Coordinates of C-alpha atoms in Angstrom, one line a residue:
M296 CA -14.2 63.1 -61.8
A297 CA -14.8 65.4 -58.9
A298 CA -12.3 65.5 -56.1
S299 CA -14.9 64.1 -53.7
G300 CA -15.3 61.0 -56.0
W301 CA -11.5 60.3 -56.1
I302 CA -11.4 60.5 -52.3
T303 CA -14.3 58.0 -52.0
V304 CA -12.5 55.5 -54.3
V305 CA -9.2 55.8 -52.4
R306 CA -11.0 55.2 -49.1
R307 CA -12.7 52.1 -50.4
R308 CA -9.3 50.7 -51.7
L309 CA -7.5 51.4 -48.4
R310 CA -10.2 50.2 -46.0
P311 CA -9.4 46.4 -46.2
R312 CA -5.7 46.9 -45.8
A313 CA -6.3 49.0 -42.7
A314 CA -8.6 46.4 -41.2
A315 CA -6.0 43.7 -41.9
A316 CA -3.3 45.8 -40.2
V317 CA -5.4 46.2 -37.1
A318 CA -7.0 42.7 -36.9
P319 CA -4.9 40.1 -34.9
A320 CA -3.4 37.3 -36.9
S321 CA -5.5 34.1 -37.0
P322 CA -3.8 31.0 -35.5
D323 CA -4.5 29.2 -38.7
D324 CA -2.8 31.9 -40.8
P325 CA 0.5 30.6 -42.1
A326 CA 1.9 34.1 -42.0
A327 CA 1.4 34.1 -38.3
T328 CA 4.0 31.4 -37.8
T329 CA 6.6 33.1 -39.9
T330 CA 6.4 36.7 -39.0
G331 CA 6.9 36.1 -35.2
P332 CA 5.1 37.8 -32.4
R333 CA 4.0 41.4 -32.9
P334 CA 5.5 43.8 -30.4
A335 CA 3.1 45.3 -27.9
S336 CA 3.7 48.8 -29.3
A337 CA 2.6 47.7 -32.8
P338 CA -1.0 48.3 -33.8
G339 CA -3.1 45.5 -32.4
G340 CA -0.5 44.4 -29.8
K341 CA -2.8 45.2 -26.9
I342 CA -5.6 43.2 -28.6
H343 CA -3.2 40.3 -28.9
E344 CA -2.4 40.5 -25.2
L345 CA -6.1 40.6 -24.3
R346 CA -6.8 37.5 -26.5
A347 CA -3.9 35.7 -24.8
G348 CA -5.3 36.6 -21.4
G349 CA -8.7 35.4 -22.5
G350 CA -7.1 32.1 -23.6
L351 CA -5.6 31.5 -20.1
R352 CA -8.9 32.3 -18.5
A353 CA -10.6 29.9 -20.9
T354 CA -8.1 27.2 -20.0
A355 CA -8.5 27.8 -16.3
G356 CA -12.3 27.7 -16.7
H357 CA -12.0 24.4 -18.7
L358 CA -9.9 22.8 -16.0
A359 CA -12.2 24.0 -13.3
A360 CA -15.2 22.5 -15.2
R361 CA -13.3 19.2 -15.5
A362 CA -12.4 19.2 -11.7
R363 CA -15.9 20.3 -10.5
P364 CA -17.4 16.8 -10.6
H365 CA -14.5 15.5 -8.5
R366 CA -14.5 18.4 -6.0
V367 CA -15.3 16.1 -3.0
F368 CA -12.3 13.8 -3.7
L369 CA -10.0 16.8 -4.5
L370 CA -11.0 18.2 -1.1
L371 CA -10.2 15.0 0.7
L372 CA -6.9 14.7 -1.2
A373 CA -6.0 18.3 -0.2
V374 CA -6.8 17.7 3.4
G375 CA -4.8 14.4 3.4
A376 CA -1.8 16.3 1.9
A377 CA -2.0 19.0 4.5
L378 CA -2.1 16.5 7.3
R379 CA 1.0 14.8 6.0
A380 CA 2.7 18.1 5.7
V381 CA 1.9 18.8 9.3
A382 CA 3.3 15.4 10.3
M383 CA 6.6 16.1 8.5
L384 CA 6.9 19.5 10.2
G385 CA 6.2 18.1 13.6
Y386 CA 8.3 14.9 13.6
R387 CA 11.7 15.4 11.8
P388 CA 13.0 13.6 10.0
A389 CA 11.2 10.3 10.7
L390 CA 9.8 7.9 13.3
W391 CA 11.7 4.7 14.1
F392 CA 10.5 1.1 14.6
P393 CA 12.8 -1.8 15.8
D394 CA 12.6 -3.2 12.3
S395 CA 13.8 0.1 10.8
Y396 CA 17.4 -0.5 11.8
T397 CA 17.6 -3.9 10.1
Y398 CA 16.2 -2.4 6.9
V399 CA 18.8 0.3 6.9
V400 CA 21.7 -2.2 7.5
T401 CA 20.5 -4.2 4.4
A402 CA 20.2 -1.0 2.4
M403 CA 23.8 0.1 3.2
R404 CA 25.2 -3.4 3.1
P405 CA 23.1 -5.2 0.5
R406 CA 22.5 -8.9 1.3
P407 CA 19.4 -11.0 2.0
D408 CA 18.2 -10.8 5.6
L409 CA 17.1 -13.9 7.4
V410 CA 13.9 -12.4 8.8
R411 CA 12.7 -9.8 6.2
P412 CA 13.1 -9.7 2.4
A413 CA 15.2 -6.9 1.1
G414 CA 12.5 -5.1 -1.1
Y415 CA 12.1 -2.2 1.3
S416 CA 15.8 -1.9 1.9
M417 CA 16.3 -1.5 -1.9
F418 CA 13.7 1.2 -1.8
L419 CA 15.8 3.0 0.9
R420 CA 18.9 2.3 -1.2
L421 CA 17.3 4.2 -4.2
L422 CA 16.8 7.2 -2.0
E423 CA 20.2 7.0 -0.3
P424 CA 21.8 9.6 -2.6
F425 CA 19.6 12.3 -1.0
H426 CA 21.1 11.5 2.4
G427 CA 17.9 12.3 4.3
F428 CA 15.3 10.2 6.0
M429 CA 13.0 13.2 5.6
V430 CA 13.1 12.4 1.8
V431 CA 12.1 8.8 2.6
T432 CA 9.1 9.9 4.7
A433 CA 8.1 12.4 2.1
V434 CA 8.0 9.7 -0.6
Q435 CA 6.1 7.4 1.7
H436 CA 3.5 10.1 2.3
L437 CA 3.2 10.5 -1.5
I438 CA 2.7 6.8 -1.6
G439 CA -0.2 7.2 0.8
L440 CA -1.8 9.9 -1.4
A441 CA -1.2 7.7 -4.5
V442 CA -3.2 4.9 -2.8
G443 CA -6.1 7.3 -2.5
V444 CA -5.8 8.4 -6.1
L445 CA -5.6 4.8 -7.4
L446 CA -8.7 3.8 -5.4
Y447 CA -10.7 6.8 -6.8
V448 CA -9.7 6.3 -10.4
T449 CA -10.2 2.5 -10.2
V450 CA -13.8 2.8 -8.9
L451 CA -14.6 5.4 -11.6
R452 CA -13.1 3.4 -14.4
A453 CA -15.1 0.4 -13.2
G454 CA -18.3 2.5 -13.5
G455 CA -18.8 3.1 -9.9
P456 CA -20.5 6.3 -8.6
R457 CA -18.4 9.2 -7.5
W458 CA -19.7 9.3 -4.0
A459 CA -18.6 5.6 -3.5
A460 CA -15.2 6.3 -5.1
A461 CA -14.6 9.3 -2.8
L462 CA -15.8 7.4 0.3
A463 CA -13.5 4.6 -0.4
T464 CA -10.5 6.9 -0.2
V465 CA -11.3 8.3 3.2
P466 CA -9.4 5.8 5.4
A467 CA -6.3 5.9 3.1
L468 CA -6.2 9.7 3.0
L469 CA -7.4 10.7 6.5
D470 CA -6.8 7.9 9.0
A471 CA -4.3 9.2 11.5
Y472 CA -2.8 5.8 12.0
Q473 CA -2.3 5.5 8.3
I474 CA -0.4 8.8 8.2
Q475 CA 1.6 7.8 11.2
L476 CA 2.5 4.5 9.6
E477 CA 3.8 6.4 6.5
H478 CA 6.0 8.4 8.8
L479 CA 7.5 5.2 10.3
L480 CA 10.5 3.7 8.5
V481 CA 8.8 0.4 7.8
S482 CA 7.7 -1.5 4.7
D483 CA 3.9 -1.4 5.1
S484 CA 3.1 1.7 3.1
L485 CA 5.1 0.6 0.1
F486 CA 3.7 -2.9 0.4
A487 CA 0.1 -1.6 0.4
L488 CA 0.6 0.4 -2.8
L489 CA 2.2 -2.6 -4.6
V490 CA -0.5 -5.0 -3.5
L491 CA -3.3 -2.6 -4.5
G492 CA -1.6 -2.0 -7.9
G493 CA -1.2 -5.7 -8.5
V494 CA -4.9 -6.5 -7.6
V495 CA -6.1 -3.6 -9.8
A496 CA -4.0 -4.8 -12.7
A497 CA -5.3 -8.4 -12.3
S498 CA -8.9 -7.1 -12.2
R499 CA -8.6 -5.3 -15.6
P500 CA -9.6 -7.0 -18.8
P501 CA -7.0 -9.7 -19.4
T502 CA -4.2 -8.6 -21.8
W503 CA -0.5 -9.4 -21.8
R504 CA 0.2 -5.9 -20.4
S505 CA -2.2 -6.3 -17.4
A506 CA -0.9 -9.8 -16.7
C507 CA 2.7 -8.7 -16.7
A508 CA 1.9 -5.7 -14.5
A509 CA 0.0 -7.8 -12.0
G510 CA 2.9 -10.3 -11.9
L511 CA 5.6 -7.7 -11.4
L512 CA 3.8 -5.7 -8.8
L513 CA 2.9 -8.8 -6.7
A514 CA 6.5 -10.0 -7.0
A515 CA 7.7 -6.6 -5.7
A516 CA 5.2 -6.9 -2.9
T517 CA 6.4 -10.3 -2.0
L518 CA 10.0 -9.1 -1.9
T519 CA 8.8 -6.3 0.4
R520 CA 6.8 -8.4 2.8
T521 CA 6.4 -12.2 2.6
A522 CA 2.7 -11.9 3.0
G523 CA 2.5 -11.0 -0.7
L524 CA 3.5 -14.5 -1.7
P525 CA 0.1 -16.1 -1.2
L526 CA -1.5 -13.3 -3.2
I527 CA 0.4 -14.5 -6.3
G528 CA -1.4 -17.8 -6.0
L529 CA -4.7 -16.0 -5.3
V530 CA -4.4 -13.8 -8.4
T531 CA -3.4 -16.8 -10.6
C532 CA -6.5 -18.7 -9.4
W533 CA -8.6 -15.7 -10.1
L534 CA -7.4 -15.4 -13.6
L535 CA -7.9 -19.1 -14.2
A536 CA -11.5 -18.8 -12.8
R537 CA -12.2 -16.0 -15.2
A538 CA -10.9 -18.4 -18.0
W539 CA -13.3 -21.1 -16.7
T540 CA -16.3 -18.8 -16.9
S541 CA -15.4 -17.6 -20.4
R542 CA -16.9 -19.1 -23.5
R543 CA -15.5 -22.5 -24.3
G544 CA -13.8 -21.4 -27.5
A545 CA -12.3 -18.3 -25.8
R546 CA -10.7 -20.0 -22.7
R547 CA -7.2 -20.5 -24.1
R548 CA -6.2 -16.8 -24.1
P549 CA -7.1 -16.2 -20.4
V550 CA -5.3 -19.4 -19.4
V551 CA -2.2 -18.3 -21.2
L552 CA -2.4 -14.9 -19.5
A553 CA -2.8 -16.5 -16.1
G554 CA 0.3 -18.5 -16.8
L555 CA 2.1 -15.4 -18.0
A556 CA 1.3 -13.5 -14.8
L557 CA 2.5 -16.4 -12.7
V558 CA 5.8 -16.7 -14.6
V559 CA 6.4 -13.0 -14.5
A560 CA 5.8 -13.0 -10.7
L561 CA 8.0 -16.1 -10.0
V562 CA 11.0 -15.0 -12.0
P563 CA 12.1 -12.1 -9.7
V564 CA 11.0 -14.1 -6.6
G565 CA 13.1 -17.0 -7.8
A566 CA 16.1 -14.8 -8.6
Y567 CA 15.9 -13.4 -5.1
A568 CA 15.7 -16.9 -3.7
G569 CA 18.8 -17.8 -5.7
W570 CA 20.6 -14.8 -4.1
F571 CA 19.4 -16.0 -0.7
A572 CA 20.7 -19.5 -1.4
A573 CA 24.1 -18.2 -2.6
T574 CA 24.4 -16.3 0.7
Y575 CA 23.0 -18.8 3.3
H576 CA 23.2 -22.2 1.3
R577 CA 19.5 -22.8 1.6
F578 CA 16.7 -21.9 -0.8
G579 CA 14.0 -19.4 0.2
I580 CA 13.4 -15.7 0.5
V581 CA 13.7 -15.6 4.3
G582 CA 15.1 -18.1 6.9
S583 CA 12.6 -17.6 9.7
N584 CA 9.3 -19.3 8.6
G585 CA 9.7 -22.2 11.0
V586 CA 10.5 -20.0 14.0
F587 CA 7.6 -17.6 13.4
L588 CA 5.1 -20.5 12.9
Y589 CA 6.5 -22.0 16.2
S590 CA 5.8 -18.8 18.0
R591 CA 2.2 -18.8 16.6
T592 CA 1.5 -22.4 17.9
M593 CA 2.9 -21.6 21.3
A594 CA -0.4 -19.8 22.0
F595 CA -2.1 -23.2 22.3
A596 CA 0.6 -26.0 22.0
D597 CA 0.3 -28.6 24.7
C598 CA 3.1 -31.1 24.8
A599 CA 0.9 -33.5 26.8
V600 CA -1.4 -33.8 23.8
M601 CA 1.3 -33.5 21.2
R602 CA 3.7 -36.1 22.7
P603 CA 6.7 -34.8 20.7
P604 CA 9.9 -36.9 20.2
A605 CA 12.9 -36.1 22.3
D606 CA 14.5 -33.7 19.9
L607 CA 11.3 -31.6 19.7
A608 CA 10.6 -31.8 23.4
V609 CA 13.3 -29.2 24.2
L610 CA 10.9 -26.6 22.6
C611 CA 8.0 -27.3 25.0
D612 CA 6.9 -24.6 27.5
P613 CA 5.4 -26.0 30.7
T614 CA 3.5 -22.8 31.3
P615 CA -0.2 -23.3 30.7
P616 CA -1.3 -21.7 27.4
A617 CA -3.7 -19.2 29.1
R618 CA -0.8 -17.7 31.1
R619 CA 1.8 -17.5 28.3
P620 CA 3.0 -14.2 26.8
P621 CA 2.1 -13.0 23.3
S622 CA 3.5 -15.2 20.5
Q623 CA 6.2 -12.7 19.5
E624 CA 8.0 -13.2 22.8
Y625 CA 8.8 -16.8 21.7
I626 CA 10.9 -15.2 18.9
W627 CA 12.8 -12.5 20.7
S628 CA 12.7 -13.1 24.4
A629 CA 15.8 -14.7 26.0
T630 CA 13.6 -17.0 28.0
S631 CA 12.0 -18.6 24.9
P632 CA 13.0 -22.3 24.4
V633 CA 13.9 -21.7 20.8
V634 CA 16.1 -18.7 21.6
A635 CA 17.9 -20.7 24.3
L636 CA 19.1 -23.2 21.7
P637 CA 22.8 -23.0 20.8
G638 CA 23.7 -20.5 18.0
I639 CA 21.5 -17.7 16.6
T640 CA 17.8 -18.2 16.5
F641 CA 17.5 -18.3 12.7
T642 CA 20.1 -20.9 11.8
E643 CA 18.9 -23.5 9.4
S644 CA 18.8 -26.3 11.9
T645 CA 16.9 -24.3 14.5
D646 CA 14.4 -23.0 12.0
R647 CA 13.8 -26.5 10.7
L648 CA 13.4 -27.9 14.2
A649 CA 10.9 -25.1 15.1
G650 CA 9.0 -25.8 11.9
R651 CA 8.7 -29.5 12.7
F652 CA 7.4 -28.6 16.2
A653 CA 4.8 -26.2 14.7
S654 CA 3.7 -28.8 12.2
L655 CA 3.2 -31.4 14.9
A656 CA 1.3 -28.9 17.1
I657 CA -1.1 -28.0 14.2
R658 CA -1.7 -31.7 13.3
S659 CA -2.2 -32.7 16.9
Q660 CA -4.5 -29.8 17.9
P661 CA -6.1 -28.5 14.6
F662 CA -9.2 -27.1 16.4
D663 CA -7.1 -25.3 18.9
Y664 CA -5.0 -23.8 16.1
A665 CA -8.2 -22.7 14.2
A666 CA -9.6 -21.1 17.3
S667 CA -6.3 -19.3 18.0
V668 CA -6.2 -17.9 14.5
L669 CA -9.8 -16.8 14.6
G670 CA -9.1 -15.1 17.9
E671 CA -6.2 -13.2 16.4
V672 CA -8.3 -12.1 13.4
A673 CA -11.1 -11.0 15.7
R674 CA -8.8 -8.5 17.3
T675 CA -9.0 -6.6 14.0
F676 CA -12.7 -5.8 14.4
V677 CA -13.0 -4.5 18.0
W678 CA -14.3 -1.0 18.3
G679 CA -11.5 0.3 20.6
R680 CA -7.8 -0.1 20.3
P681 CA -6.6 -2.1 23.3
V682 CA -2.9 -2.4 24.0
Y683 CA -1.5 -5.4 22.2
P684 CA 0.9 -7.2 22.0
D685 CA 2.6 -5.1 24.6
R686 CA 2.9 -1.5 25.6
E687 CA 6.3 -1.0 23.8
I688 CA 5.1 -2.1 20.4
Y689 CA 1.7 -0.4 20.9
G690 CA 3.6 2.9 21.6
Y691 CA 5.4 2.8 18.3
Y692 CA 2.1 3.3 16.5
Q693 CA 1.4 6.6 18.3
F694 CA 2.7 10.0 17.5
P695 CA 5.0 10.4 20.5
A696 CA 4.8 13.3 23.0
E697 CA 8.6 13.4 23.4
S698 CA 11.6 12.4 21.4
P699 CA 12.1 8.6 21.5
P700 CA 15.3 7.4 23.2
P701 CA 18.1 5.8 21.0
P702 CA 17.9 2.0 20.6
G703 CA 19.2 -0.1 23.3
R704 CA 19.3 -3.6 21.9
Y705 CA 22.5 -4.7 20.2
P706 CA 21.2 -5.3 16.6
A707 CA 19.5 -1.9 16.7
T708 CA 22.6 -0.1 17.9
V709 CA 24.5 -1.5 14.9
G710 CA 21.7 -0.4 12.6
A711 CA 21.8 3.1 14.2
E712 CA 25.4 3.4 13.1
F713 CA 24.5 2.6 9.5
A714 CA 21.5 5.0 9.7
A715 CA 23.9 7.8 10.8
R716 CA 25.9 7.1 7.7
Y717 CA 22.8 7.1 5.5
E718 CA 21.7 10.4 7.0
R719 CA 25.2 11.8 7.3
G720 CA 24.2 13.2 10.6
P721 CA 22.1 12.5 13.7
I722 CA 19.0 10.3 13.3
G723 CA 17.0 11.1 16.4
T724 CA 13.5 12.3 16.0
R725 CA 13.0 16.0 16.7
L726 CA 9.6 17.2 17.8
V727 CA 8.5 20.6 16.7
E728 CA 5.4 22.2 18.2
P729 CA 2.7 23.1 17.6
F730 CA 2.7 20.7 14.6
A731 CA 3.5 17.6 16.7
G732 CA 0.7 18.5 19.1
V733 CA -1.8 18.9 16.2
M734 CA -1.0 15.4 15.0
R735 CA -1.3 13.9 18.5
A736 CA -4.7 15.5 18.9
Y737 CA -5.8 14.4 15.5
Q738 CA -4.8 10.8 16.2
D739 CA -7.0 10.8 19.3
V740 CA -10.1 11.3 17.1
A741 CA -9.4 10.3 13.5
R742 CA -9.2 6.6 12.9
L743 CA -11.1 3.7 11.3
P744 CA -12.6 1.6 14.2
G745 CA -12.3 -2.1 13.7
T746 CA -16.0 -2.6 13.9
V747 CA -16.5 -0.2 11.0
L748 CA -13.9 -2.2 9.0
L749 CA -15.9 -5.3 9.7
L750 CA -19.0 -3.6 8.3
V751 CA -17.0 -2.6 5.2
M752 CA -15.9 -6.3 4.8
L753 CA -19.4 -7.6 5.2
A754 CA -21.0 -5.1 2.8
P755 CA -20.0 -6.8 -0.5
P756 CA -21.2 -10.3 0.1
V757 CA -24.4 -9.1 1.9
V758 CA -25.3 -6.7 -0.9
V759 CA -24.7 -9.3 -3.6
A760 CA -26.8 -11.9 -1.7
V761 CA -29.7 -9.4 -1.4
R762 CA -29.5 -8.5 -5.1
R763 CA -29.5 -12.1 -6.1
R764 CA -32.5 -12.9 -3.9
R765 CA -34.4 -10.1 -5.6
G766 CA -33.4 -11.4 -9.0
G767 CA -31.0 -8.6 -9.8
R768 CA -27.7 -8.9 -11.6
T769 CA -24.5 -8.7 -9.7
G770 CA -20.9 -8.2 -11.0
T771 CA -17.8 -9.9 -9.8
A772 CA -15.6 -6.8 -9.7
W773 CA -15.5 -6.8 -5.9
T774 CA -14.4 -10.4 -5.5
L775 CA -10.6 -10.2 -6.0
P776 CA -10.1 -7.1 -3.8
W777 CA -12.3 -8.6 -1.1
L778 CA -10.4 -11.9 -1.1
G779 CA -7.1 -10.0 -1.1
S780 CA -8.1 -8.0 2.0
L781 CA -9.3 -11.1 3.8
A782 CA -6.0 -12.8 3.0
L783 CA -3.9 -9.9 4.3
L784 CA -5.9 -10.1 7.6
A785 CA -5.6 -13.9 7.9
I786 CA -2.0 -14.5 6.9
P787 CA -0.3 -12.7 9.8
A788 CA -2.8 -14.3 12.3
A789 CA -2.1 -17.7 10.9
T790 CA 1.7 -17.5 10.7
A791 CA 2.8 -15.0 13.4
Q792 CA 0.3 -13.0 15.4
F793 CA -2.1 -10.0 15.1
D794 CA -0.4 -6.6 14.8
Y795 CA -2.1 -3.2 14.2
R796 CA 0.2 -2.2 11.4
Y797 CA -0.6 -5.5 9.5
V798 CA -4.2 -4.4 9.3
L799 CA -3.7 -1.1 7.4
P800 CA -2.5 -2.6 4.1
A801 CA -5.8 -4.6 3.9
V802 CA -8.0 -1.6 4.4
P803 CA -7.7 -0.1 0.8
L804 CA -8.6 -3.4 -0.7
A805 CA -11.6 -3.8 1.5
C806 CA -12.8 -0.3 0.7
L807 CA -12.3 -0.9 -3.0
A808 CA -14.4 -4.0 -2.8
A809 CA -17.2 -2.2 -1.0
A810 CA -17.1 0.7 -3.5
L811 CA -17.2 -1.6 -6.5
V812 CA -20.3 -3.4 -5.3
A813 CA -22.1 -0.1 -5.1
R814 CA -22.2 0.1 -8.9
G815 CA -24.5 -2.8 -9.3
G816 CA -24.3 -5.3 -12.1
E817 CA -24.0 -3.1 -15.1
P818 CA -21.3 -0.4 -15.9
R819 CA -22.3 3.2 -15.7
R820 CA -23.5 4.7 -18.9
G821 CA -21.2 7.0 -20.7
R822 CA -18.0 5.3 -19.5
P823 CA -15.1 6.0 -21.8
A824 CA -14.4 3.3 -24.4
G825 CA -11.7 0.9 -23.4
S826 CA -12.0 1.5 -19.7
A827 CA -11.8 -1.4 -17.4
N828 CA -15.0 -3.4 -16.9
F829 CA -13.6 -5.8 -14.2
E830 CA -15.9 -8.6 -15.3

């Protein structure tokens, strides 16, 4: 064979080996997992790096494609996070409310409090190893963002449109008063997330997991604020109603799950009540229900109409109801008849006496009581934000223009000492410009007016009524969140008085109800299998 022929044969035999040496290893090639990565200097190393870079770009492109449909919500979430960062930079480490000091005392010296359950104090206790109230406010701001995320995901999983899901998150993410409330050392932000989570869990298709989650979350909400206790009954009734509307042969399981949710909720609440009884020798989760209800009835109570017995007559106020101060003054003011009684205000005997007076007032003047409650609820829906109940309390809900002074009342001064131990340093609020000024300016323009909240509350029943009149199908997904928001607005007005910070935990539920009614009667096509149908 000629020399040229031998050369041709050799080239043909060597060509596949050379190609294999240059070609990068396939991810499915077993040899690729045993020989290890090829050094960059080896033949094909540059090609391997290029393929790796291409993989990162492909992953980034995939994530961008997944996020693109949610770009409006992601923008709202980013703006909300930025505003909260500005608040943390402007007001360090936190803003204080009169209740804050009591919460800190209970956190540092765990025992049930007579006025407030200890759930929020235990939250503070969990964060105590960090020795910084700035950590507390950071977590509370994350809670505020989590409320927005939970709203958005819940609406989408229920088949709602993205525009409605994003719109429902706007008050939770961007309302300046919501951000300011998260910066206050009070229980309302934590309470709002727990209530929202419990309602969402109860709205999911009934399983033992969803029933247990709803019960535990609402129990935690109750031990954070007593306004959560009626919601346990509301959710139980909702689950039983769903059982009633089920097919006759399929009712047993929903009834069992409703009982499971109730038991899971009442076990921790009952355990806390046992702790309270061991401490104060009376059963309950607080020891002030009678005094607070007494203060509520003093807005209308007329002893000439009530004709109380002698032991209750000491709690009468001769001042005409129209000239009396806001209800809360009958709890804390030294001139209040109940405060003037011997001993502390929240002794068992005083609380029972005040409760009896309140019960008599409601039975004697039921229409006056109803009108007073409706009047307090109506304060929620005014367009402006008038000063109420007084200038001092109203001022706590504003980003201040100067550092607040230290507390002056005795219980708060004791709490301030415990707070300094918690912080391991001074606890005064330090203002840092221009960040503080940015938040003050933002609070002047960015809030949810009460009248808009009223429209949000009216939207679900009105839309459902219109659809039914036209013969269209309507779902029931909106019902439980709507009832929950209504309860959160009515409970304080019926048992204490209206307060601006009591409104904010009800807003996410109202927005959720309005967003869920936007989806119509049928789930959106293409919803992932197993997602919640809320029916």
